[in-house]
Amino acid sequence: MICHIEVYGCQMNAHDGEILSGILKSAGHTVVKNASIAEAIFVVTCAVREHAETRALGRITHLAGMPDQKPLMIICGCVAQEHGDRLLKKMKLLDFVIGPDLYHRIPDLLREKTGRLSLTEQGVEKYESVSPDRKEFPRAFVTVMRGCNNFCTYCIVPYVRGRERSRPSDLIINEVRGLLKAGYKEITLLGQNVNSYIHAGINFPKLLEMVSIEAGNKCRVRFVTSNPRDLSLELAQVMASHENICNQFHLPAQSGNDRVLKAMGRGYTRNEYIAKVVMLRELMPDIVISTDMIAGFPGETTEEFEETISLLQEVRYDYAFLFRYSEREGTAALQISPPVPVKERLARLSRMQDLQAEITLEKSREIVGKHMTVLVTGPARREGQMASRTMGNRLVILESLSYEPGQMVQVRITRADGYTHFGEPLSTLLKKN
Ligand code: SAH
Ligand code: SF4
Ligand code: F3S
């Protein structure tokens, strides 16, 4: 069957799209980019905020409405898990609803033509026997754990992704070896909460070190994502002592106020959080730190919100993903009152955005003139340019096509535009990797 896959949401979903593509191809199906020739369309959805959900459902309606064909419509991912059967009732155009733990059942469904069906049992699925069909050469995702046990009170992820489960380290190392052989130059260890990784006595810092040693000077290593509560000195030391582990940390704070952090169930205070930032910067002075922040969590007062603003100012993140609070069914925060009016949430969000845009630009300008090693990842959006990434994961545009994806290039950063940088190659190539 000719299949088309569209993916929304976080990197776990992006990689699930690759897993799904791997499953379909090994069952003999063809996966194409063009939806209009597909006999089966899969949309891998995100449920983390209402907006993400509405967008994915809108896209399904649009794809199903294409005039020339009547493809099978399959909704996968977190919205499928969240609503299950209810989606079949609500959206007559859907054929199958498949939760994130049941993608291996899809080839049977396509063969058996069972009629409309929703499969959402949650289990301990780790997709260990699947070869993902990777789309991002020279960068690859490797799952280390799935699920989340943290139950932050605003978050739907633990409900839709199930409990934490870690993959055995020997399987992870084997997958890494295969990627190195195939020439991959950057590996991102993936999980909703990688710091909770534990398998047969091996914790995340140990696993990261094992992967880093395996990757040697051929390949960079990153990871995403982690709860600041679980960031240990041991992890920071492993990062600092291995040259191929990227000096980048996504450390979502969510709020700068202790009462709100407690109501969110985050498990750290503002001061504990700042102490972790200081620790990272002491060990790795040029580390790139990013965050996620939520404005208008239920009960958040204007004074409390000011502490989120002051945290942005105090830490001066290189980059930040900023959200307004969005009600999610089944989460504990729904019981907290009073809710912050939507208009006020939007006003707070826009204040955070304005401030962070200034900081991001200032921080970006600080690196103009510096020399950096970038990994060429592929063509940039604009014609005639290539995209590349620094160790800190900053996007650097190279104004020439004379590079291959996978090449490491020494550049001088010439200018910054928001979080995008421009680089020119150095004539004296001091090749690092
Ligand atoms: N496991 C990751 C988070 C994944 S969700 C972590 O803990 O870092 C990505 C981000 O979405 C979260 O960090 C949070 O900032 C945001 N988010 C989650 N639920 C939300 C909600 N109900 N409203 C607004 N933003 C939310
Ligand atoms: Fe959600 Fe918290 Fe788990 Fe992150 S750690 S996925 S924010 S419950
Ligand atoms: Fe969204 Fe699911 Fe990821 S809810 S953020 S796609 S785990």
Short mmCIF file of C-alpha atoms and ligand atoms in Angstrom, two decimals:
data_model
loop_
_atom_site.label_atom_id
_atom_site.label_comp_id
_atom_site.label_asym_id
_atom_site.label_seq_id
_atom_site.Cartn_x
_atom_site.Cartn_y
_atom_site.Cartn_z
CA MET A 1 0.00 0.00 0.00
CA ILE A 2 1.17 3.56 -0.65
CA CYS A 3 1.41 5.32 2.72
CA HIS A 4 1.97 8.91 3.78
CA ILE A 5 2.99 9.93 7.31
CA GLU A 6 2.68 13.38 8.86
CA VAL A 7 4.09 14.10 12.29
CA TYR A 8 3.29 16.84 14.81
CA GLY A 9 4.70 17.48 18.28
CA CYS A 10 7.97 16.82 20.03
CA GLN A 11 11.09 14.88 19.08
CA MET A 12 9.67 11.70 20.62
CA ASN A 13 6.87 11.94 18.07
CA ALA A 14 9.30 12.77 15.25
CA HIS A 15 11.15 9.57 16.05
CA ASP A 16 7.88 7.63 16.42
CA GLY A 17 7.18 8.73 12.84
CA GLU A 18 10.47 7.09 11.84
CA ILE A 19 9.54 3.95 13.79
CA LEU A 20 6.13 3.84 12.09
CA SER A 21 7.77 4.27 8.69
CA GLY A 22 10.18 1.42 9.55
CA ILE A 23 7.26 -0.83 10.53
CA LEU A 24 5.35 -0.06 7.32
CA LYS A 25 8.37 -0.56 5.05
CA SER A 26 9.37 -3.86 6.60
CA ALA A 27 5.79 -5.08 6.03
CA GLY A 28 6.24 -4.30 2.31
CA HIS A 29 4.44 -0.96 2.13
CA THR A 30 5.77 2.12 0.36
CA VAL A 31 6.09 5.41 2.23
CA VAL A 32 5.78 8.58 0.14
CA LYS A 33 6.04 12.30 0.83
CA ASN A 34 3.13 13.25 -1.41
CA ALA A 35 -0.21 12.84 0.39
CA SER A 36 -2.25 13.13 -2.79
CA ILE A 37 -1.14 9.73 -4.11
CA ALA A 38 -1.44 7.88 -0.78
CA GLU A 39 -3.83 5.00 -0.14
CA ALA A 40 -3.33 5.30 3.62
CA ILE A 41 -2.60 8.52 5.50
CA PHE A 42 -1.15 8.48 9.02
CA VAL A 43 -1.15 11.59 11.20
CA VAL A 44 1.00 11.27 14.33
CA THR A 45 -0.51 13.80 16.71
CA CYS A 46 0.45 15.87 19.77
CA ALA A 47 -1.92 16.54 22.67
CA VAL A 48 0.27 18.68 24.90
CA ARG A 49 -1.69 21.90 24.33
CA GLU A 50 -5.14 22.53 22.90
CA HIS A 51 -3.64 24.35 19.93
CA ALA A 52 -1.48 21.37 18.92
CA GLU A 53 -4.51 19.10 19.10
CA THR A 54 -6.78 21.38 17.07
CA ARG A 55 -4.12 21.78 14.42
CA ALA A 56 -3.62 18.04 13.98
CA LEU A 57 -7.36 17.36 13.81
CA GLY A 58 -7.76 20.17 11.29
CA ARG A 59 -5.05 18.67 9.15
CA ILE A 60 -6.78 15.27 9.20
CA THR A 61 -10.03 16.83 8.00
CA HIS A 62 -8.12 18.62 5.25
CA LEU A 63 -6.27 15.49 4.09
CA ALA A 64 -9.43 13.38 4.10
CA GLY A 65 -11.18 15.99 1.97
CA MET A 66 -8.81 15.66 -0.98
CA PRO A 67 -11.12 15.08 -3.93
CA ASP A 68 -9.43 12.39 -6.05
CA GLN A 69 -9.00 9.55 -3.67
CA LYS A 70 -10.49 7.98 -0.59
CA PRO A 71 -7.43 7.05 1.44
CA LEU A 72 -7.61 5.15 4.72
CA MET A 73 -7.26 7.78 7.46
CA ILE A 74 -5.33 6.75 10.55
CA ILE A 75 -4.76 8.94 13.58
CA CYS A 76 -1.77 7.95 15.72
CA GLY A 77 0.14 9.49 18.60
CA CYS A 78 -0.96 11.33 21.69
CA VAL A 79 -4.39 12.65 20.61
CA ALA A 80 -5.29 9.10 19.51
CA GLN A 81 -4.32 7.84 22.96
CA GLU A 82 -6.13 10.66 24.72
CA HIS A 83 -9.51 10.28 23.02
CA GLY A 84 -9.50 6.71 21.64
CA ASP A 85 -12.98 5.53 20.71
CA ARG A 86 -14.47 8.99 21.07
CA LEU A 87 -12.55 10.08 17.97
CA LEU A 88 -14.14 7.35 15.86
CA LYS A 89 -17.56 8.60 16.92
CA LYS A 90 -16.69 12.25 16.42
CA MET A 91 -14.82 12.02 13.11
CA LYS A 92 -16.59 9.76 10.64
CA LEU A 93 -13.69 10.10 8.20
CA LEU A 94 -11.32 8.21 10.51
CA ASP A 95 -10.66 4.51 9.89
CA PHE A 96 -8.24 3.69 12.69
CA VAL A 97 -7.20 5.31 15.97
CA ILE A 98 -3.87 3.92 17.18
CA GLY A 99 -2.10 4.84 20.43
CA PRO A 100 1.71 5.22 20.69
CA ASP A 101 2.25 1.68 22.04
CA LEU A 102 0.47 -0.17 19.21
CA TYR A 103 2.14 0.82 15.95
CA HIS A 104 3.33 -2.74 15.33
CA ARG A 105 -0.32 -3.80 14.95
CA ILE A 106 -0.78 -1.51 11.92
CA PRO A 107 0.42 -3.92 9.18
CA ASP A 108 -2.20 -6.48 10.36
CA LEU A 109 -4.93 -3.84 10.30
CA LEU A 110 -4.03 -2.82 6.75
CA ARG A 111 -4.12 -6.46 5.65
CA GLU A 112 -7.25 -7.61 7.46
CA LYS A 113 -9.48 -4.67 6.49
CA THR A 114 -11.26 -5.02 9.83
CA GLY A 115 -13.43 -1.94 9.57
CA ARG A 116 -13.16 1.09 11.83
CA LEU A 117 -11.22 0.39 15.01
CA SER A 118 -9.55 2.09 17.94
CA LEU A 119 -6.52 0.51 19.65
CA THR A 120 -5.21 2.31 22.70
CA GLU A 121 -4.13 -0.23 25.34
CA GLN A 122 -1.05 1.03 27.09
CA GLY A 123 1.78 -1.33 27.74
CA VAL A 124 5.53 -1.56 28.04
CA GLU A 125 6.26 -1.18 24.33
CA LYS A 126 9.83 -0.07 23.53
CA TYR A 127 9.88 -1.00 19.81
CA GLU A 128 13.05 -2.97 20.35
CA SER A 129 12.72 -5.10 17.23
CA VAL A 130 11.96 -2.22 14.86
CA SER A 131 14.55 -0.60 12.58
CA PRO A 132 13.51 3.06 12.43
CA ASP A 133 13.43 4.56 8.94
CA ARG A 134 15.60 7.59 9.76
CA LYS A 135 14.91 10.85 7.92
CA GLU A 136 17.51 13.24 9.29
CA PHE A 137 20.95 12.12 8.13
CA PRO A 138 23.58 13.04 9.44
CA ARG A 139 21.62 13.29 12.69
CA ALA A 140 19.87 10.38 14.36
CA PHE A 141 17.55 9.91 17.33
CA VAL A 142 18.06 6.92 19.59
CA THR A 143 15.35 6.16 22.16
CA VAL A 144 16.70 5.45 25.62
CA MET A 145 13.44 5.53 27.53
CA ARG A 146 9.74 6.02 26.85
CA GLY A 147 7.00 7.46 29.06
CA CYS A 148 7.02 9.72 32.09
CA ASN A 149 6.21 9.18 35.80
CA ASN A 150 6.46 12.80 36.90
CA PHE A 151 2.82 13.86 36.55
CA CYS A 152 3.51 17.60 36.58
CA THR A 153 0.00 18.86 37.33
CA TYR A 154 -0.52 20.69 34.00
CA CYS A 155 0.81 17.92 31.76
CA ILE A 156 -0.98 15.25 29.74
CA VAL A 157 2.19 13.41 28.65
CA PRO A 158 2.22 10.79 31.47
CA TYR A 159 -1.39 9.89 30.57
CA VAL A 160 -0.84 9.54 26.84
CA ARG A 161 2.68 8.08 26.90
CA GLY A 162 2.33 5.76 29.89
CA ARG A 163 4.85 4.79 32.53
CA GLU A 164 8.60 5.15 32.26
CA ARG A 165 10.47 2.24 30.73
CA SER A 166 14.15 2.15 29.83
CA ARG A 167 15.75 0.18 27.02
CA PRO A 168 18.66 -2.15 27.84
CA SER A 169 21.99 -0.38 27.36
CA ASP A 170 23.42 -3.13 25.13
CA LEU A 171 20.59 -2.57 22.63
CA ILE A 172 21.23 1.18 22.73
CA ILE A 173 24.97 0.68 22.17
CA ASN A 174 24.29 -1.72 19.29
CA GLU A 175 22.04 0.82 17.65
CA VAL A 176 24.72 3.50 18.12
CA ARG A 177 27.34 1.22 16.51
CA GLY A 178 25.08 0.71 13.49
CA LEU A 179 24.63 4.46 13.13
CA LEU A 180 28.37 5.12 13.35
CA LYS A 181 28.95 2.52 10.65
CA ALA A 182 26.37 4.21 8.46
CA GLY A 183 28.22 7.52 8.85
CA TYR A 184 25.91 9.41 11.22
CA LYS A 185 27.61 12.39 12.85
CA GLU A 186 25.25 13.33 15.63
CA ILE A 187 23.21 11.15 17.96
CA THR A 188 20.43 12.50 20.18
CA LEU A 189 19.50 10.23 23.08
CA LEU A 190 15.78 10.54 23.41
CA GLY A 191 13.21 10.30 26.20
CA GLN A 192 10.57 12.40 27.96
CA ASN A 193 12.75 12.35 31.02
CA VAL A 194 16.16 10.90 30.11
CA ASN A 195 17.56 11.47 33.59
CA SER A 196 15.24 8.80 34.96
CA TYR A 197 16.95 6.24 32.71
CA ILE A 198 17.82 3.14 34.72
CA HIS A 199 18.45 -0.36 33.46
CA ALA A 200 20.38 -3.17 35.15
CA GLY A 201 22.10 -0.67 37.45
CA ILE A 202 23.14 1.67 34.63
CA ASN A 203 21.90 5.24 35.15
CA PHE A 204 21.76 8.05 32.60
CA PRO A 205 25.20 9.61 33.26
CA LYS A 206 26.77 6.15 32.89
CA LEU A 207 24.80 5.44 29.70
CA LEU A 208 25.74 8.83 28.24
CA GLU A 209 29.39 8.11 28.97
CA MET A 210 29.16 4.68 27.31
CA VAL A 211 27.58 6.22 24.19
CA SER A 212 30.14 9.03 24.14
CA ILE A 213 33.07 6.60 24.32
CA GLU A 214 31.54 4.49 21.55
CA ALA A 215 31.00 7.58 19.34
CA GLY A 216 34.63 8.67 19.81
CA ASN A 217 35.84 11.51 17.63
CA LYS A 218 33.49 10.57 14.77
CA CYS A 219 30.21 11.71 16.19
CA ARG A 220 28.57 14.22 18.54
CA VAL A 221 26.16 13.19 21.28
CA ARG A 222 23.18 15.14 22.71
CA PHE A 223 20.13 14.25 24.75
CA VAL A 224 16.61 15.53 25.29
CA THR A 225 14.76 16.14 27.54
CA SER A 226 15.24 16.30 31.29
CA ASN A 227 13.52 17.57 34.42
CA PRO A 228 15.85 19.94 36.31
CA ARG A 229 15.08 18.06 39.53
CA ASP A 230 17.05 15.07 38.27
CA LEU A 231 20.06 16.95 36.87
CA SER A 232 22.98 15.67 38.94
CA LEU A 233 26.57 16.78 39.37
CA GLU A 234 27.50 13.34 38.01
CA LEU A 235 25.74 14.11 34.72
CA ALA A 236 27.31 17.58 34.43
CA GLN A 237 30.75 16.08 35.05
CA VAL A 238 30.27 13.44 32.37
CA MET A 239 29.21 16.18 29.93
CA ALA A 240 32.18 18.37 30.80
CA SER A 241 34.75 15.60 30.55
CA HIS A 242 33.82 14.26 27.10
CA GLU A 243 34.57 16.49 24.17
CA ASN A 244 31.98 14.92 21.87
CA ILE A 245 29.04 15.52 24.27
CA CYS A 246 27.40 18.73 23.12
CA ASN A 247 27.61 21.73 25.42
CA GLN A 248 23.88 22.25 25.34
CA PHE A 249 21.19 21.72 27.98
CA HIS A 250 17.44 22.07 27.66
CA LEU A 251 16.45 22.75 31.26
CA PRO A 252 12.72 23.59 31.39
CA ALA A 253 12.02 25.82 34.40
CA GLN A 254 8.24 26.33 33.72
CA SER A 255 8.01 29.12 36.34
CA GLY A 256 10.26 31.33 38.46
CA ASN A 257 8.01 31.33 41.52
CA ASP A 258 8.26 28.78 44.32
CA ARG A 259 4.56 28.55 45.10
CA VAL A 260 3.69 27.99 41.42
CA LEU A 261 6.52 25.47 41.01
CA LYS A 262 5.11 23.57 43.97
CA ALA A 263 1.57 23.68 42.57
CA MET A 264 2.98 22.38 39.27
CA GLY A 265 4.62 19.49 41.14
CA ARG A 266 8.04 20.20 39.64
CA GLY A 267 10.08 19.13 42.67
CA TYR A 268 12.57 22.04 42.76
CA THR A 269 12.62 25.61 43.99
CA ARG A 270 13.79 28.68 42.08
CA ASN A 271 17.06 28.72 44.04
CA GLU A 272 17.71 25.02 43.48
CA TYR A 273 17.07 25.58 39.79
CA ILE A 274 19.45 28.53 39.59
CA ALA A 275 22.10 26.52 41.45
CA LYS A 276 21.93 23.92 38.66
CA VAL A 277 22.37 26.56 35.99
CA VAL A 278 25.39 27.90 37.88
CA MET A 279 26.84 24.40 38.18
CA LEU A 280 26.47 23.80 34.43
CA ARG A 281 28.05 27.15 33.57
CA GLU A 282 30.94 26.62 35.98
CA LEU A 283 31.80 23.29 34.42
CA MET A 284 31.06 24.37 30.82
CA PRO A 285 31.40 28.14 30.44
CA ASP A 286 30.15 28.21 26.84
CA ILE A 287 27.14 25.93 27.41
CA VAL A 288 23.92 26.83 25.56
CA ILE A 289 20.95 26.68 27.95
CA SER A 290 17.30 26.77 26.92
CA THR A 291 14.02 26.51 28.81
CA ASP A 292 10.25 26.06 28.59
CA MET A 293 8.03 28.52 30.50
CA ILE A 294 4.27 28.53 31.09
CA ALA A 295 2.37 31.77 31.68
CA GLY A 296 -0.96 31.85 33.50
CA PHE A 297 -0.90 28.56 35.37
CA PRO A 298 -4.14 28.40 37.46
CA GLY A 299 -3.86 30.66 40.49
CA GLU A 300 -0.72 32.45 39.24
CA THR A 301 -0.83 36.05 40.48
CA THR A 302 0.77 38.96 38.66
CA GLU A 303 3.49 39.12 41.36
CA GLU A 304 4.21 35.43 40.89
CA PHE A 305 4.39 35.88 37.15
CA GLU A 306 6.91 38.70 37.66
CA GLU A 307 9.24 36.07 39.13
CA THR A 308 9.12 34.15 35.84
CA ILE A 309 10.10 37.38 34.10
CA SER A 310 12.93 37.92 36.57
CA LEU A 311 14.12 34.34 36.11
CA LEU A 312 14.34 34.92 32.35
CA GLN A 313 16.39 38.04 33.11
CA GLU A 314 18.57 36.35 35.68
CA VAL A 315 19.45 33.22 33.70
CA ARG A 316 19.53 34.91 30.29
CA TYR A 317 18.70 31.78 28.31
CA ASP A 318 20.09 31.42 24.84
CA TYR A 319 16.65 30.32 23.72
CA ALA A 320 13.22 29.71 25.29
CA PHE A 321 10.00 27.94 24.30
CA LEU A 322 7.22 30.03 25.82
CA PHE A 323 3.62 28.90 26.27
CA ARG A 324 0.41 30.08 27.79
CA TYR A 325 -1.22 27.55 30.09
CA SER A 326 -3.66 25.29 28.28
CA GLU A 327 -6.27 23.18 30.12
CA ARG A 328 -5.75 19.47 29.54
CA GLU A 329 -8.44 16.93 30.39
CA GLY A 330 -7.66 14.63 33.29
CA THR A 331 -4.75 16.67 34.67
CA ALA A 332 -4.65 17.77 38.32
CA ALA A 333 -4.21 21.50 37.58
CA LEU A 334 -7.81 21.63 36.30
CA GLN A 335 -8.96 21.47 39.95
CA ILE A 336 -6.92 24.54 40.90
CA SER A 337 -8.78 27.84 41.04
CA PRO A 338 -9.13 30.54 40.09
CA PRO A 339 -8.06 30.06 36.48
CA VAL A 340 -6.19 33.00 34.94
CA PRO A 341 -8.42 34.54 32.23
CA VAL A 342 -7.24 33.63 28.71
CA LYS A 343 -6.72 37.29 27.83
CA GLU A 344 -4.39 37.71 30.80
CA ARG A 345 -2.50 34.51 29.88
CA LEU A 346 -1.95 35.92 26.41
CA ALA A 347 -0.75 39.26 27.80
CA ARG A 348 1.73 37.48 30.09
CA LEU A 349 2.90 35.28 27.22
CA SER A 350 3.53 38.26 25.04
CA ARG A 351 5.57 39.96 27.79
CA MET A 352 7.75 36.86 28.09
CA GLN A 353 8.13 36.72 24.31
CA ASP A 354 9.20 40.35 23.98
CA LEU A 355 11.75 40.05 26.76
CA GLN A 356 13.17 36.76 25.54
CA ALA A 357 13.42 37.99 21.96
CA GLU A 358 15.74 40.75 23.19
CA ILE A 359 17.81 38.36 25.30
CA THR A 360 18.04 35.80 22.49
CA LEU A 361 19.31 38.44 20.11
CA GLU A 362 21.83 39.83 22.64
CA LYS A 363 23.13 36.33 23.34
CA SER A 364 23.32 35.55 19.63
CA ARG A 365 25.31 38.72 18.99
CA GLU A 366 27.79 37.72 21.69
CA ILE A 367 29.03 34.91 19.46
CA VAL A 368 29.44 37.02 16.33
CA GLY A 369 33.12 36.96 15.36
CA LYS A 370 33.75 33.65 17.16
CA HIS A 371 35.13 30.55 15.46
CA MET A 372 33.04 27.39 15.74
CA THR A 373 32.89 23.88 14.35
CA VAL A 374 29.55 23.26 12.66
CA LEU A 375 27.99 20.07 11.37
CA VAL A 376 26.40 20.52 7.94
CA THR A 377 22.87 19.07 8.17
CA GLY A 378 21.38 19.72 4.71
CA PRO A 379 20.01 22.44 2.43
CA ALA A 380 18.68 25.53 4.20
CA ARG A 381 15.19 26.82 3.51
CA ARG A 382 16.50 29.48 1.16
CA GLU A 383 18.00 28.29 -2.13
CA GLY A 384 21.77 28.37 -2.50
CA GLN A 385 22.38 28.01 1.24
CA MET A 386 23.22 25.10 3.52
CA ALA A 387 22.15 24.69 7.16
CA SER A 388 24.52 23.61 9.90
CA ARG A 389 24.56 23.29 13.68
CA THR A 390 27.08 24.25 16.33
CA MET A 391 27.85 22.03 19.34
CA GLY A 392 25.36 24.22 21.21
CA ASN A 393 22.75 23.37 18.53
CA ARG A 394 22.62 26.93 17.17
CA LEU A 395 21.52 27.09 13.55
CA VAL A 396 24.26 28.49 11.30
CA ILE A 397 23.52 29.27 7.64
CA LEU A 398 26.37 28.82 5.18
CA GLU A 399 26.00 30.88 2.02
CA SER A 400 27.24 28.25 -0.40
CA LEU A 401 26.20 24.83 -1.64
CA SER A 402 29.70 23.40 -1.70
CA TYR A 403 29.15 21.29 1.43
CA GLU A 404 27.85 17.78 1.97
CA PRO A 405 25.50 16.83 4.83
CA GLY A 406 27.72 15.23 7.46
CA GLN A 407 30.71 17.47 6.87
CA MET A 408 32.28 19.28 9.84
CA VAL A 409 33.34 22.82 8.93
CA GLN A 410 35.20 25.47 10.89
CA VAL A 411 33.44 28.79 10.49
CA ARG A 412 33.55 32.35 11.73
CA ILE A 413 30.14 33.61 12.79
CA THR A 414 29.53 36.75 10.75
CA ARG A 415 26.11 37.91 11.95
CA ALA A 416 23.04 36.93 13.94
CA ASP A 417 19.37 37.32 13.18
CA GLY A 418 17.32 36.17 16.19
CA TYR A 419 18.46 32.63 16.88
CA THR A 420 19.76 32.12 13.32
CA HIS A 421 23.42 32.79 12.62
CA PHE A 422 25.44 33.16 9.46
CA GLY A 423 28.91 31.73 9.09
CA GLU A 424 31.79 31.88 6.66
CA PRO A 425 34.33 29.07 6.43
CA LEU A 426 37.82 29.69 7.76
CA SER A 427 40.52 29.35 5.17
CA THR A 428 42.77 27.58 7.62
CA LEU A 429 40.67 24.54 8.37
CA LEU A 430 41.47 23.38 11.88
CA LYS A 431 39.54 20.12 11.55
CA LYS A 432 38.22 19.05 14.91
CA ASN A 433 36.31 15.90 14.09
N1 SAH B 1 9.23 16.09 29.23
C1 SAH B 1 9.42 17.45 28.88
C2 SAH B 1 8.18 18.21 28.51
C3 SAH B 1 7.44 17.81 27.34
S1 SAH B 1 6.08 18.84 27.05
C4 SAH B 1 9.99 18.13 30.08
O1 SAH B 1 9.59 17.91 31.19
O2 SAH B 1 10.84 18.94 29.81
C5 SAH B 1 6.93 20.29 26.48
C6 SAH B 1 6.54 21.54 27.20
O3 SAH B 1 5.19 21.83 26.96
C7 SAH B 1 6.66 21.52 28.69
O4 SAH B 1 7.97 21.72 29.14
C8 SAH B 1 5.74 22.65 29.10
O5 SAH B 1 6.42 23.88 29.14
C9 SAH B 1 4.74 22.69 27.97
N2 SAH B 1 3.42 22.23 28.44
C10 SAH B 1 3.09 21.00 28.88
N3 SAH B 1 1.78 20.98 29.24
C11 SAH B 1 1.30 22.23 29.05
C12 SAH B 1 0.02 22.84 29.27
N4 SAH B 1 -1.00 22.17 29.76
N5 SAH B 1 -0.10 24.15 28.94
C13 SAH B 1 0.93 24.85 28.43
N6 SAH B 1 2.14 24.32 28.22
C14 SAH B 1 2.33 23.03 28.54
FE1 SF4 B 2 5.15 16.44 31.40
FE2 SF4 B 2 6.47 16.90 33.62
FE3 SF4 B 2 6.70 14.52 32.40
FE4 SF4 B 2 7.77 16.71 31.32
S1 SF4 B 2 8.36 15.78 33.27
S2 SF4 B 2 6.56 15.13 30.26
S3 SF4 B 2 6.34 18.30 31.85
S4 SF4 B 2 4.87 15.35 33.37
FE1 F3S B 3 3.08 16.16 22.34
FE2 F3S B 3 2.98 13.62 22.84
FE3 F3S B 3 5.30 14.83 22.59
S1 F3S B 3 1.68 15.14 23.73
S2 F3S B 3 4.89 16.87 23.33
S3 F3S B 3 3.81 14.57 21.02
S4 F3S B 3 4.82 13.18 23.98
#
